[in-house]
Short mmCIF file of C-alpha atoms in Angstrom, two decimals:
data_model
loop_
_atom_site.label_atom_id
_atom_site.label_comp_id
_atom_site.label_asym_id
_atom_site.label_seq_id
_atom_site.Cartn_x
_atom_site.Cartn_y
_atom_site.Cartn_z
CA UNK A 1 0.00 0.00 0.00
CA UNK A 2 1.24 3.44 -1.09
CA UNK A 3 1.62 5.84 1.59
CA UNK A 4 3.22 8.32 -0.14
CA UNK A 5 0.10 9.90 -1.61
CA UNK A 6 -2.74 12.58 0.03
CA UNK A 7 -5.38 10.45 -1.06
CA UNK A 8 -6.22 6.95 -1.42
CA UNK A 9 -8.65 5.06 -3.64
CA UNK A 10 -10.75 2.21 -1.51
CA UNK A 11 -13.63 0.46 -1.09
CA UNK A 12 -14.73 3.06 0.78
CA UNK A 13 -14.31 5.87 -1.91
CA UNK A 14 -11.63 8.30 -1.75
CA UNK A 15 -10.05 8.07 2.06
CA UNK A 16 -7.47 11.15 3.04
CA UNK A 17 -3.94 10.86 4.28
CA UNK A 18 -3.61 12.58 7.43
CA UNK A 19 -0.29 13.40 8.39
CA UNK A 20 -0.19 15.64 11.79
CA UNK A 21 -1.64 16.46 14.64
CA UNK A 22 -2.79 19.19 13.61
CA UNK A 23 -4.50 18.33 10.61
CA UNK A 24 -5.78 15.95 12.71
CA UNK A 25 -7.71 18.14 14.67
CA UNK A 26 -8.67 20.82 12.24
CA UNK A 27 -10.51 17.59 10.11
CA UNK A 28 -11.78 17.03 13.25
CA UNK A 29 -13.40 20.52 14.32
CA UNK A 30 -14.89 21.15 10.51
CA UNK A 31 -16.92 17.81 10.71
CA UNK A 32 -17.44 18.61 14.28
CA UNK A 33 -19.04 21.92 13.05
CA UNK A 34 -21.30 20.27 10.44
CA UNK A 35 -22.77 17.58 12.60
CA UNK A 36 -23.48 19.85 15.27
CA UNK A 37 -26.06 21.37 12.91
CA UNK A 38 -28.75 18.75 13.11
CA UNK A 39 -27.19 16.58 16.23
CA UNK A 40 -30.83 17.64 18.50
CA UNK A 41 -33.16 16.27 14.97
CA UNK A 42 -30.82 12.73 15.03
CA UNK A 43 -31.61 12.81 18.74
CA UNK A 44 -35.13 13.46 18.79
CA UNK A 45 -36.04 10.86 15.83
CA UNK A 46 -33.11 8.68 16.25
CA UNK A 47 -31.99 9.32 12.78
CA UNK A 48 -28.74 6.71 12.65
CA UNK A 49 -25.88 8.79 11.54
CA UNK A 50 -24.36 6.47 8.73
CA UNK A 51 -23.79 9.61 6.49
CA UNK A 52 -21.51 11.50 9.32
CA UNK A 53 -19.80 8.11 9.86
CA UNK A 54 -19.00 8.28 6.39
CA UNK A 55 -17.40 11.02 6.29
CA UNK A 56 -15.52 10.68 9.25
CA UNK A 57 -13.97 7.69 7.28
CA UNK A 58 -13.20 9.36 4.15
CA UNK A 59 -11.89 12.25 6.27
CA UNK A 60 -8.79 9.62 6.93
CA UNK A 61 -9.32 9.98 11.22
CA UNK A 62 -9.72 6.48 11.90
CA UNK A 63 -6.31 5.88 11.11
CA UNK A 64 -4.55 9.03 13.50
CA UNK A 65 -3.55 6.80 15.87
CA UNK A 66 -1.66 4.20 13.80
CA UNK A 67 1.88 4.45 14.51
CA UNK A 68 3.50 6.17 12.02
CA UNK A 69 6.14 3.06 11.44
CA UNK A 70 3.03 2.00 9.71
CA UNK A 71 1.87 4.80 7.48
CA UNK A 72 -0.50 6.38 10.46
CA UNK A 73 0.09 9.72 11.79
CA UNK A 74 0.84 8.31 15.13
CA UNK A 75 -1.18 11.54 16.97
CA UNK A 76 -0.49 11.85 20.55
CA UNK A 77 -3.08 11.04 23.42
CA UNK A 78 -3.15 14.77 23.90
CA UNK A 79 -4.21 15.45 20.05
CA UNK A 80 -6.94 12.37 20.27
CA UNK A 81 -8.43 13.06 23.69
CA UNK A 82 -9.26 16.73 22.16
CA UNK A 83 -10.63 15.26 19.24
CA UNK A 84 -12.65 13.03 21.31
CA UNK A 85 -14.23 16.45 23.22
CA UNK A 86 -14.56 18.20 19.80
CA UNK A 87 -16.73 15.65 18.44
CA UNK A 88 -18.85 15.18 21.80
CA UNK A 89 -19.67 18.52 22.26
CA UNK A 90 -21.28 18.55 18.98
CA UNK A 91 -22.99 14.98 19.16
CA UNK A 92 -22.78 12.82 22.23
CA UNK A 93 -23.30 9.69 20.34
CA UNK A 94 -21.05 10.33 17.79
CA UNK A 95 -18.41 11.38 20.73
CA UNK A 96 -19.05 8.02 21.68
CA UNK A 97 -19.09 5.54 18.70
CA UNK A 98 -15.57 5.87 17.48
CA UNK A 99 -14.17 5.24 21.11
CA UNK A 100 -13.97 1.29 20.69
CA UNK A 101 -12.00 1.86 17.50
CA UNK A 102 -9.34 3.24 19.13
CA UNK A 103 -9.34 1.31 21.92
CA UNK A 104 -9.01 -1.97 19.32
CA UNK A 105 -5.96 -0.23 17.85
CA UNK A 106 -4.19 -0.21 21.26
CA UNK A 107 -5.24 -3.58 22.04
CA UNK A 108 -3.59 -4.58 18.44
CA UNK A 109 -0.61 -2.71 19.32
CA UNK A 110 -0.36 -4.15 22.57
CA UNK A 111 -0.85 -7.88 21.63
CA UNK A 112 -1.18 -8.37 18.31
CA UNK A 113 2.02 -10.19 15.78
CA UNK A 114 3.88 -8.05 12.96
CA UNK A 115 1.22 -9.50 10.84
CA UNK A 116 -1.79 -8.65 12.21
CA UNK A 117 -0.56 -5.26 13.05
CA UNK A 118 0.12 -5.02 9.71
CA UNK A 119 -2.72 -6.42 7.97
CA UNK A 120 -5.11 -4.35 10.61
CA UNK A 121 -3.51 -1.39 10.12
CA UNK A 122 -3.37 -1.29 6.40
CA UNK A 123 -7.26 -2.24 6.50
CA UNK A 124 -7.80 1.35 8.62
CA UNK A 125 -5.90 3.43 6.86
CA UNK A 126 -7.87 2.15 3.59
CA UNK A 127 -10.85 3.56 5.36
CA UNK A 128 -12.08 0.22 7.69
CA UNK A 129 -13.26 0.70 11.47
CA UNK A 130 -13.77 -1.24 14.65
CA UNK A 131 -16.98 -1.87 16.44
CA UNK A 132 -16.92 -3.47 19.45
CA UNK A 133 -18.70 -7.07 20.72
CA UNK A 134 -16.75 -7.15 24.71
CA UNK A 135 -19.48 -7.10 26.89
CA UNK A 136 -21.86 -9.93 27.91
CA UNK A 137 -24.49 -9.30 30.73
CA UNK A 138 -24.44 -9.59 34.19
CA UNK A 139 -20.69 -10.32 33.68
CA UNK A 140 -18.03 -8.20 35.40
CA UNK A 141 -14.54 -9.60 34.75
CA UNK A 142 -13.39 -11.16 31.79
CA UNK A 143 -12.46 -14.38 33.09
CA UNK A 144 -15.86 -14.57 34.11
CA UNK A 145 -17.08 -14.85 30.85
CA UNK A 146 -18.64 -18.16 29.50
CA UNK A 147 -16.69 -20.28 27.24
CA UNK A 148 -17.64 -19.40 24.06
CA UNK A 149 -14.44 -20.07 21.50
CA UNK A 150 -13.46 -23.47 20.44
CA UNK A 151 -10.91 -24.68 18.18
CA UNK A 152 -12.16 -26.02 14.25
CA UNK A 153 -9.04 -28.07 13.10
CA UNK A 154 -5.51 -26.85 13.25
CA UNK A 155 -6.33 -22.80 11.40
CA UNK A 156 -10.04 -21.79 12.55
CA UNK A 157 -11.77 -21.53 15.69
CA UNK A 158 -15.74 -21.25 16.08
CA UNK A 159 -17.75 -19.06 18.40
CA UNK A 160 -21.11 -18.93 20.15
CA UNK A 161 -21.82 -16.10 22.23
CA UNK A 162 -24.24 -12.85 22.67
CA UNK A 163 -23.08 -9.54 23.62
CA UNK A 164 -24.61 -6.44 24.86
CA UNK A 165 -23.56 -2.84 24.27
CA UNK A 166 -21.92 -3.47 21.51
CA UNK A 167 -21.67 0.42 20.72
CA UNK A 168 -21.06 1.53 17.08
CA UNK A 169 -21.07 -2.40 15.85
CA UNK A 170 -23.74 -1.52 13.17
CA UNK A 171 -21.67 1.03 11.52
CA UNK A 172 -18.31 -0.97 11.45
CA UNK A 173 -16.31 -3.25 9.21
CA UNK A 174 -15.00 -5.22 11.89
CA UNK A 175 -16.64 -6.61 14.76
CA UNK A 176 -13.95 -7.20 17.34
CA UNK A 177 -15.43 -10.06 19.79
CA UNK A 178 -14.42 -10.95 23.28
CA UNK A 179 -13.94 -14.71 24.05
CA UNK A 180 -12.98 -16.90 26.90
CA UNK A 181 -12.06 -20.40 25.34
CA UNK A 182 -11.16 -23.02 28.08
CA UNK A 183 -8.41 -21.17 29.79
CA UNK A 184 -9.81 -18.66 30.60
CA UNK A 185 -6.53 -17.03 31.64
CA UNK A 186 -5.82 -16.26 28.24
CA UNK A 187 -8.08 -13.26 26.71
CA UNK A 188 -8.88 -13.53 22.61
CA UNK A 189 -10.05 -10.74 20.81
CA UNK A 190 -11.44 -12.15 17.65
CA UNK A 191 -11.73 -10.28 14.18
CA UNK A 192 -15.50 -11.02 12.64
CA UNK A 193 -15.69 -9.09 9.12
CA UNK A 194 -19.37 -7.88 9.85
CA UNK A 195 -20.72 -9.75 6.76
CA UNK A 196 -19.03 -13.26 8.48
CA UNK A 197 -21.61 -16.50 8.54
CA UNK A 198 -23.22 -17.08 11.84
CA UNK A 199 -22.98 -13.09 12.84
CA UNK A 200 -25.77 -10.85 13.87
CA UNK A 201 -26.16 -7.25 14.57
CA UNK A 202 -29.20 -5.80 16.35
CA UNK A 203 -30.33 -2.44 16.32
CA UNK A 204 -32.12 -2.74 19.79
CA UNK A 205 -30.56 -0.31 21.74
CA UNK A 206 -32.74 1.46 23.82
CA UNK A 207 -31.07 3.82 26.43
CA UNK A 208 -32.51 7.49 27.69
CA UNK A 209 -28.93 9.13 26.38
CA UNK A 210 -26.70 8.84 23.55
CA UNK A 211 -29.70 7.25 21.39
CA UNK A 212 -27.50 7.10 18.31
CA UNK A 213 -24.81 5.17 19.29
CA UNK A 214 -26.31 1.57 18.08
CA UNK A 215 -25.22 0.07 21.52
CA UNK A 216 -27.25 -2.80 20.43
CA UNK A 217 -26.85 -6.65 20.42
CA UNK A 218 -24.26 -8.92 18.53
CA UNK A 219 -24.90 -12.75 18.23
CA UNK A 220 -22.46 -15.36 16.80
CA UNK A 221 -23.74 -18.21 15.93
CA UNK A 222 -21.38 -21.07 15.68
CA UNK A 223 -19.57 -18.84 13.90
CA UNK A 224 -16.09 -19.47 11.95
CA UNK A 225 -13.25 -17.50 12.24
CA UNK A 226 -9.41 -18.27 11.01
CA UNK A 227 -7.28 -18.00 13.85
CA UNK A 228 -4.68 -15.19 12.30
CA UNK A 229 -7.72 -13.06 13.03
CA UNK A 230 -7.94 -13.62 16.52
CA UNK A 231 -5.22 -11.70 18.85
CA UNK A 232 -4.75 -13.29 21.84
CA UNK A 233 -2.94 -12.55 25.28
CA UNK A 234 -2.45 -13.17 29.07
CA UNK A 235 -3.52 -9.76 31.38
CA UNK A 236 0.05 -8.72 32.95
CA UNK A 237 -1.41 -8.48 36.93
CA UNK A 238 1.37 -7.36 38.26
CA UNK A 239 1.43 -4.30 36.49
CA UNK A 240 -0.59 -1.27 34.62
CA UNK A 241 -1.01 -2.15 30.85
CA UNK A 242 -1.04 0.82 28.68
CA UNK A 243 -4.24 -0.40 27.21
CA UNK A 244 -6.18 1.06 29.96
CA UNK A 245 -5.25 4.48 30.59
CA UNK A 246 -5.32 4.60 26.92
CA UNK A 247 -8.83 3.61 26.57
CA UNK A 248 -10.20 5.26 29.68
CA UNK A 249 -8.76 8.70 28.31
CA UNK A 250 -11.08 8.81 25.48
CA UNK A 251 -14.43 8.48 28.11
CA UNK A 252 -13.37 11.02 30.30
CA UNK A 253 -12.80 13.55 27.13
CA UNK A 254 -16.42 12.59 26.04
CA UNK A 255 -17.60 13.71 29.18
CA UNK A 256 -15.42 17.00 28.73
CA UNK A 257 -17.05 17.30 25.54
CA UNK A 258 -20.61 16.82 27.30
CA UNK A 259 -19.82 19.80 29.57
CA UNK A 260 -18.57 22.19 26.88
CA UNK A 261 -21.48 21.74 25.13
CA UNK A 262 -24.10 22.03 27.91
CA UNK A 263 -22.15 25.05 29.08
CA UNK A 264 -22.39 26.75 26.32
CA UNK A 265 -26.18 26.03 26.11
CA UNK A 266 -26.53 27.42 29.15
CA UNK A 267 -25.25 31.12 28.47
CA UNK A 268 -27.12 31.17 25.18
CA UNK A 269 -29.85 30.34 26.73
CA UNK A 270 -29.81 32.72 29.58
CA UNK A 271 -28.64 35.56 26.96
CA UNK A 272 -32.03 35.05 24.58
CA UNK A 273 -33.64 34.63 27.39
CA UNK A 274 -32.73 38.32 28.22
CA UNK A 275 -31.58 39.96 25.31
CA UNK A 276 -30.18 43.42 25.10
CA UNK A 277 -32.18 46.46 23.63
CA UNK A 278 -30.66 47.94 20.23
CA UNK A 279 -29.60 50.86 22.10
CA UNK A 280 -28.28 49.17 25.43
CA UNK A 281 -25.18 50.59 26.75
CA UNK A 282 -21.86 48.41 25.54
CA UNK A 283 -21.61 47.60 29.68
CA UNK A 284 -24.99 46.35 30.22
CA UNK A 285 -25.91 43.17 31.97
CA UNK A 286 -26.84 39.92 30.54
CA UNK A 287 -28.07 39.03 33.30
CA UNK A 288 -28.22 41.01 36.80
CA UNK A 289 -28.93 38.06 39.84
CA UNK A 290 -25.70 37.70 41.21
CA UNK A 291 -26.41 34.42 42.28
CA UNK A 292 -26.62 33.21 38.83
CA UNK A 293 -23.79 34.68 38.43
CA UNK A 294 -21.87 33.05 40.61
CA UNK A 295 -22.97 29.76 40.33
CA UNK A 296 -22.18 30.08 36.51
CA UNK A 297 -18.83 31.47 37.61
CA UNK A 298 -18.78 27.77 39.68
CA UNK A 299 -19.27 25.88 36.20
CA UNK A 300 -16.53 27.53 34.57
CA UNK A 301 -14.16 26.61 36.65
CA UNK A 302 -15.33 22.64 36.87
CA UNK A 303 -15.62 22.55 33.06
CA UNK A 304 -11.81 24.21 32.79
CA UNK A 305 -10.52 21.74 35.46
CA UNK A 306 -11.78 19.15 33.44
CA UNK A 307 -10.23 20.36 30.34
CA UNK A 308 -6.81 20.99 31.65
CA UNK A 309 -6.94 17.41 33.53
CA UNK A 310 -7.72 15.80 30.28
CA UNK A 311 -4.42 17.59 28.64
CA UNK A 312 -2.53 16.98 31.79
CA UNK A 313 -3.49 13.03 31.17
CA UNK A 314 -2.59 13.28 27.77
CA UNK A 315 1.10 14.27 27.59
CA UNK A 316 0.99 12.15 30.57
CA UNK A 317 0.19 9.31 28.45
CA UNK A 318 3.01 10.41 26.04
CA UNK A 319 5.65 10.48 28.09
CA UNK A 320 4.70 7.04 29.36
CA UNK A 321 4.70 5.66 25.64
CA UNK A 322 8.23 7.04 25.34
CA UNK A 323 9.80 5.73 28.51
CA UNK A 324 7.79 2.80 28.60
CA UNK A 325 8.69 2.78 32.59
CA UNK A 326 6.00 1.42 34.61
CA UNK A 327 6.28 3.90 37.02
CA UNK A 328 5.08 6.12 33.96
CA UNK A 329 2.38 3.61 33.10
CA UNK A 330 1.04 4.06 36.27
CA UNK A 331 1.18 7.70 36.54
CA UNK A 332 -0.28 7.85 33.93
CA UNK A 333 -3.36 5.44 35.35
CA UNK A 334 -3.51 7.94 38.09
CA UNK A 335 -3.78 10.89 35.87
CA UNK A 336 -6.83 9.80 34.23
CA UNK A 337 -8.40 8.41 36.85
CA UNK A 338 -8.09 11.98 38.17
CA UNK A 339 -9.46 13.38 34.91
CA UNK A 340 -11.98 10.43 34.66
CA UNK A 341 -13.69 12.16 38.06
CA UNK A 342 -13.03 15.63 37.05
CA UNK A 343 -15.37 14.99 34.09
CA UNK A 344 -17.96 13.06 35.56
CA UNK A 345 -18.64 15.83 37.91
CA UNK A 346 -18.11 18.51 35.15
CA UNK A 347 -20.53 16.78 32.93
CA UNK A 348 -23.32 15.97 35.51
CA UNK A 349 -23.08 19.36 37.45
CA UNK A 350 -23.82 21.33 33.95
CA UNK A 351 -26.17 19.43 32.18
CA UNK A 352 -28.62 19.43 35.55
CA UNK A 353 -27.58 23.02 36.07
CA UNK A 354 -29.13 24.09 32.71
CA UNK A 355 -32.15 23.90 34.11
CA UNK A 356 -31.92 25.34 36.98
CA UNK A 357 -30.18 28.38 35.61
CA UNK A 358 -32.59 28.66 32.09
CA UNK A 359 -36.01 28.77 33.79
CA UNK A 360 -38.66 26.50 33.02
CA UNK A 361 -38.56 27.69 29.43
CA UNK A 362 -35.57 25.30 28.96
CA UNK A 363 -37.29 22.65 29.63
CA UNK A 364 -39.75 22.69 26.46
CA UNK A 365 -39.21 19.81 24.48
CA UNK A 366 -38.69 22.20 21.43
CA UNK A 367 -34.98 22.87 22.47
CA UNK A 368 -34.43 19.37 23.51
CA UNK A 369 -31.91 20.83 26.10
CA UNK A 370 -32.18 17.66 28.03
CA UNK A 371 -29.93 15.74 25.32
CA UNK A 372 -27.12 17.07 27.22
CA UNK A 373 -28.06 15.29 30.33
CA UNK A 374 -29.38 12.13 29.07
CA UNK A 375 -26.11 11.62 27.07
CA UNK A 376 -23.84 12.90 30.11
CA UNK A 377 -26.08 10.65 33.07
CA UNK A 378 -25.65 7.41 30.60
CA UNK A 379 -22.06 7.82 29.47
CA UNK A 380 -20.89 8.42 33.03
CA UNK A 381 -22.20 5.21 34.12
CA UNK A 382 -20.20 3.69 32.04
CA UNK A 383 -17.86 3.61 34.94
CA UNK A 384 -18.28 3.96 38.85
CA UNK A 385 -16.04 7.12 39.50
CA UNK A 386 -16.03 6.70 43.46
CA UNK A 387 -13.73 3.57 42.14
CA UNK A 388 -11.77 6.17 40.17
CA UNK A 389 -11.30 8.18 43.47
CA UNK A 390 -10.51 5.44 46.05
CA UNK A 391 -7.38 4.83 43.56
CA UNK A 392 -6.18 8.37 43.57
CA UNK A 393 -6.45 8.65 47.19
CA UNK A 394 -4.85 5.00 47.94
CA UNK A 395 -2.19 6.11 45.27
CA UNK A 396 -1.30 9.19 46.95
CA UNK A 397 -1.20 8.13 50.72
CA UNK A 398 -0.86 4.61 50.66
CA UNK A 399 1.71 3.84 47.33
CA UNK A 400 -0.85 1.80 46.05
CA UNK A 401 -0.97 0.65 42.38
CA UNK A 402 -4.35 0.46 41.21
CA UNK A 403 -4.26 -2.91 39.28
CA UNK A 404 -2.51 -4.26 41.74
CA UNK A 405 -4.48 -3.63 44.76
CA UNK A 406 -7.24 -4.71 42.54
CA UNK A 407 -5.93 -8.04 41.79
CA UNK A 408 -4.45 -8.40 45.04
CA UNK A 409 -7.76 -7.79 46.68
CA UNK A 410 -9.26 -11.32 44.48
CA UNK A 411 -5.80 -13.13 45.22
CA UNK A 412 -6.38 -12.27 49.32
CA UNK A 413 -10.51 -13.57 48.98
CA UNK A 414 -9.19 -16.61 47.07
CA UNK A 415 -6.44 -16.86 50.08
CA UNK A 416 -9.20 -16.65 52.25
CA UNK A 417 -11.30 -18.86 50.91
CA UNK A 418 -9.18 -21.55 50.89
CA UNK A 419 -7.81 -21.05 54.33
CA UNK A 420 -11.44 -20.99 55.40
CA UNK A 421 -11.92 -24.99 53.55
CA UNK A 422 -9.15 -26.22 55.16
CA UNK A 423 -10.17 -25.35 58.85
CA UNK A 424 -13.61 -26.82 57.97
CA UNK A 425 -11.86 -30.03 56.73
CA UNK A 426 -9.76 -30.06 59.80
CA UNK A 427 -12.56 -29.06 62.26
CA UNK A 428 -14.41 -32.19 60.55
CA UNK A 429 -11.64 -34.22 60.92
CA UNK A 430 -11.29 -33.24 64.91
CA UNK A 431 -14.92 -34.14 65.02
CA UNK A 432 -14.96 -37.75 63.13
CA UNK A 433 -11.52 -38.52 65.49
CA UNK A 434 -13.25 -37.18 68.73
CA UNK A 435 -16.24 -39.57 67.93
CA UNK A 436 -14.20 -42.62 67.20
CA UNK A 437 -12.53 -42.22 70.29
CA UNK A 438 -15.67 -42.36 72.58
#
C-alpha cells in the first residue's frame, strides 16, 4: 500500500492521508461543526448517523492513531483526547461511537504479531473501522465470561456467544469479539468481518442518552473465524497495561465534551432569554442576579478543570509511551483516573444546572436541552467514578498501584477462601476422630 500519496482510492471511496496532529484536529473541528447542525433532529427521531460516519472515514481519522512506522500519523493522546471532546460537544453519540475503535488499535498494538498489526492497520488506513462485541451481561470480569471459543481443526476456531452494548457495531467493518475459550486465563479478541456466517447485529438499543450510538446486540452463531484473526494474550497483573489508561482517556474527554457543550447552552440560553435592547449601553448586563452569576462562575471553573486534567493526562500518556517505565504507566493510570472524576462531575453538574439556571422555558421539548443530560447521566455510568477516586487517594497516601491492589484484593478472597476450607476439613476431621474415640 502506497503511503506516499494525500489520497487513497478504496472500497470506501476516496479516504485522506492525514499526516499531523494538527491536521488531525482541524478535520476534526470542521466535521465537528457540520454535525453539530442537526445533532438535536438525530436525537429526537433517532436518525442513525451512517452519512456523518462516512465522512468521518473518508476524512482519513480512523487511522490518526496508527503508529507512524506504519503509514499512520501516530497523533499523541493529547491530540486524540481533544478530538474526542470536539466531536462530543457537537454529538454525544457520535463522541461516543468511534471510542472502541481506538481502543481496538491499542489492544492490536499491545498484543497483536507483525502481521496482524500489519494487515489491521493497512485495513484502517484504507478507510475500515472497529466496532466493538466485549461485553456480555451480568458479567463483570473477563475471566468470568462463559466459554464461548473453540478450536475447528488446526487454522479456525468457532464461536457462540451474545453480547450487549456493543456500541457503534452496526456502523463498522470489523466486529472485534471478546472470548474466553477453556483457559480462561488467556483473553482472545477475535476479528468477525461484519458480513461473516453465523454473525448478527441488532439495532435494539434502547437507552434514555446517547440514542445514536447503536449500543445494540451482537450474536455469533457457531460462527467461523481463522485464527490469524484472533489476537490473543495473558492480562500482565502485576502491572498497569497501557491499554487502559489509553482507553479510559477517550471516556473522560467525552464527558469534557458533554460539559462544553451544555455550558455553552446554558449562556445562550440565559442571553435570549434576556436579550439586550438595540440601544443598550456596551456595559450592560446579561443578566443582573448575582447568584446566577456566581454559580455560573462555579461551572466555569469545573468545566476548565476538566479540560486541563484531560491535557494533563494526555502528555501524561506520552511520556509514558516514550519511557515505557511502569512507574510512567502508572502515573499515567492515576492521571486519568483523576481526569476520569473531574469529568464526571463537570458533565453531571452542567447538564442538571441548565435547568436550573434557564427557567422552566428550557425545559420545552422544542430545544431538547435535556440531550445534554441524558447523554452525560448514561455515558458516566459507564464507569463507577467513586472507584476512580478510592485509587487516587490509595495512590497518593498509601503507594498503592491500582491494578494491583485490585488483583491483590481477588488473590487475598481466594487466600481466604481456601484457608477458610481447610479449617472446615480439619474441624471435621477433629470431630470424626473425637467420635471414634468415645
Amino acid at each position: 500500500m502506497s503511503t506516499s500519496n494525500t489520497l487513497q482510492y478504496t472500497d470506501h471511496g476516496v479516504v485522506q492521508l492525514i499526516r499531523s496532529d494538527e491536521e488531525a484536529l482541524a478535520t476534526a473541528q470542521v466535521l465537528a461543526d457540520e454535525f453539530a447542525q442537526e445533532a438535536s433532529l438525530r436525537d429526537r427521531e433517532r436518525r442513525l448517523p451512517f452519512a456523518e460516519l462516512k465522512k468521518i472515514t473518508q476524512s482519513g481519522l480512523w487511522a490518526i492513531t496508527v503508529p507512524k512506522e506504519y503509514g499512520g500519523a501516530g497523533v499523541s493522546y493529547v491530540t486524540l483526547a481533544q478530538i474526542f471532546a470536539i466531536f462530543s460537544k457537537a454529538d454525544g453519540s457520535i463522541g461516543q461511537i468511534p471510542q472502541n475503535h481506538y481502543f481496538v488499535i491499542e489492544l492490536i498494538r499491545e498484543h497483536g504479531t507483525d502481521e496482524q498489526k500489519k494487515f489491521f492497520f493497512e485495513r484502517i488506513l484504507a478507510g475500515d473501522h472497529f466496532g466493538n462485541a466485549l461485553v456480555e451481561l451480568n458479567v463483570k470480569k473477563p475471566e468470568d465470561r462463559k466459554v464461548s471459543l473453540f478450536a475447528d481443526g488446526d487454522e479456525h476456531y468457532r464461536a457462540t456467544v451474545r453480547k450487549y452494548y456493543a456500541t457503534g457495531s452496526l456502523y463498522a467493518d470489523w466486529i472485534p469479539t471478546a472470548l474466553n475459550s477453556e483457559d480462561k486465563e488467556e483473553h482472545h479478541l477475535a476479528f468477525f468481518s461484519r458480513h461473516a456466517d453465523g454473525l448478527t447485529i441488532i439495532d435494539d438499543w434502547a437507552g434514555l442518552g446517547q440514542r445514536t450510538t447503536a449500543s445494540g446486540s451482537v450474536i455469533l452463531d457457531n460462527a467461523r473465524i481463522a485464527k490469524n484473526l484472533v489476537v490473543s494474550h495473558r492480562e500482565k497483573k502485576e502491572h498497569v497495561s497501557p491499554v487502559g489508561p489509553a482507553g479510559q482517556i477517550m471516556h473522560a474527554a467525552i464527558d469534557t465534551g458533554i460539559a462544553r457543550a451544555a455550558f455553552e447552552a446554558t449562556i445562550a440560553f440565559i442571553r435570549g432569554r434576556n436579550p439586550k435592547k438595540a440601544d443598550a449601553a456596551p456595559d450592560t448586563a446579561w443578566e443582573e442576579d448575582q447568584l446566577t452569576i456566581r454559580e455560573i462562575g462555579d461551572l466555569s471553573v469545573a468545566l476548565h478543570g476538566a479540560e486541563a486534567l484531560l491535557e494533563r493526562a494526555g502528555r501524561i500518556i506520552d511520556h509514558a509511551y516514550v519511557t515505557g517505565l511502569q512507574t510512567d504507566w502508572t502515573k499515567a493510570s492515576i492521571a486519568v483516573s483523576e481526569v476520569r472524576a473531574a469529568s464526571t462531575h463537570a458533565a453531571l453538574l452542567i447538564t442538571n444546572k441548565l435547568f436550573e439556571f434557564s427557567g422552566t422555558q428550557a425545559t420545552a421539548s422544542k430545544h431538547n436541552l435535556d440531550r445534554y443530560w441524558r447523554d452525560a447521566r448514561t455515558h458516566t455510568l459507564h464507569d463507577p467514578v467513586r472507584w476512580r477516586l478510592y485509587d487516587v487517594g490509595n495512590y497518593y497516601l498509601n503507594d498503592k498501584v491500582p491494578l494491583r491492589r485490585r488483583f491483590n484484593q481477588i488473590e487475598k478472597k481466594a487466600e481466604e477462601k481456601a484457608a477458610d476450607a481447610v479449617a472446615d476439613a480439619n474441624a471435621a476431621a477433629a470431630k470424626n476422630d473425637a467420635l471414634a474415640s468415645a
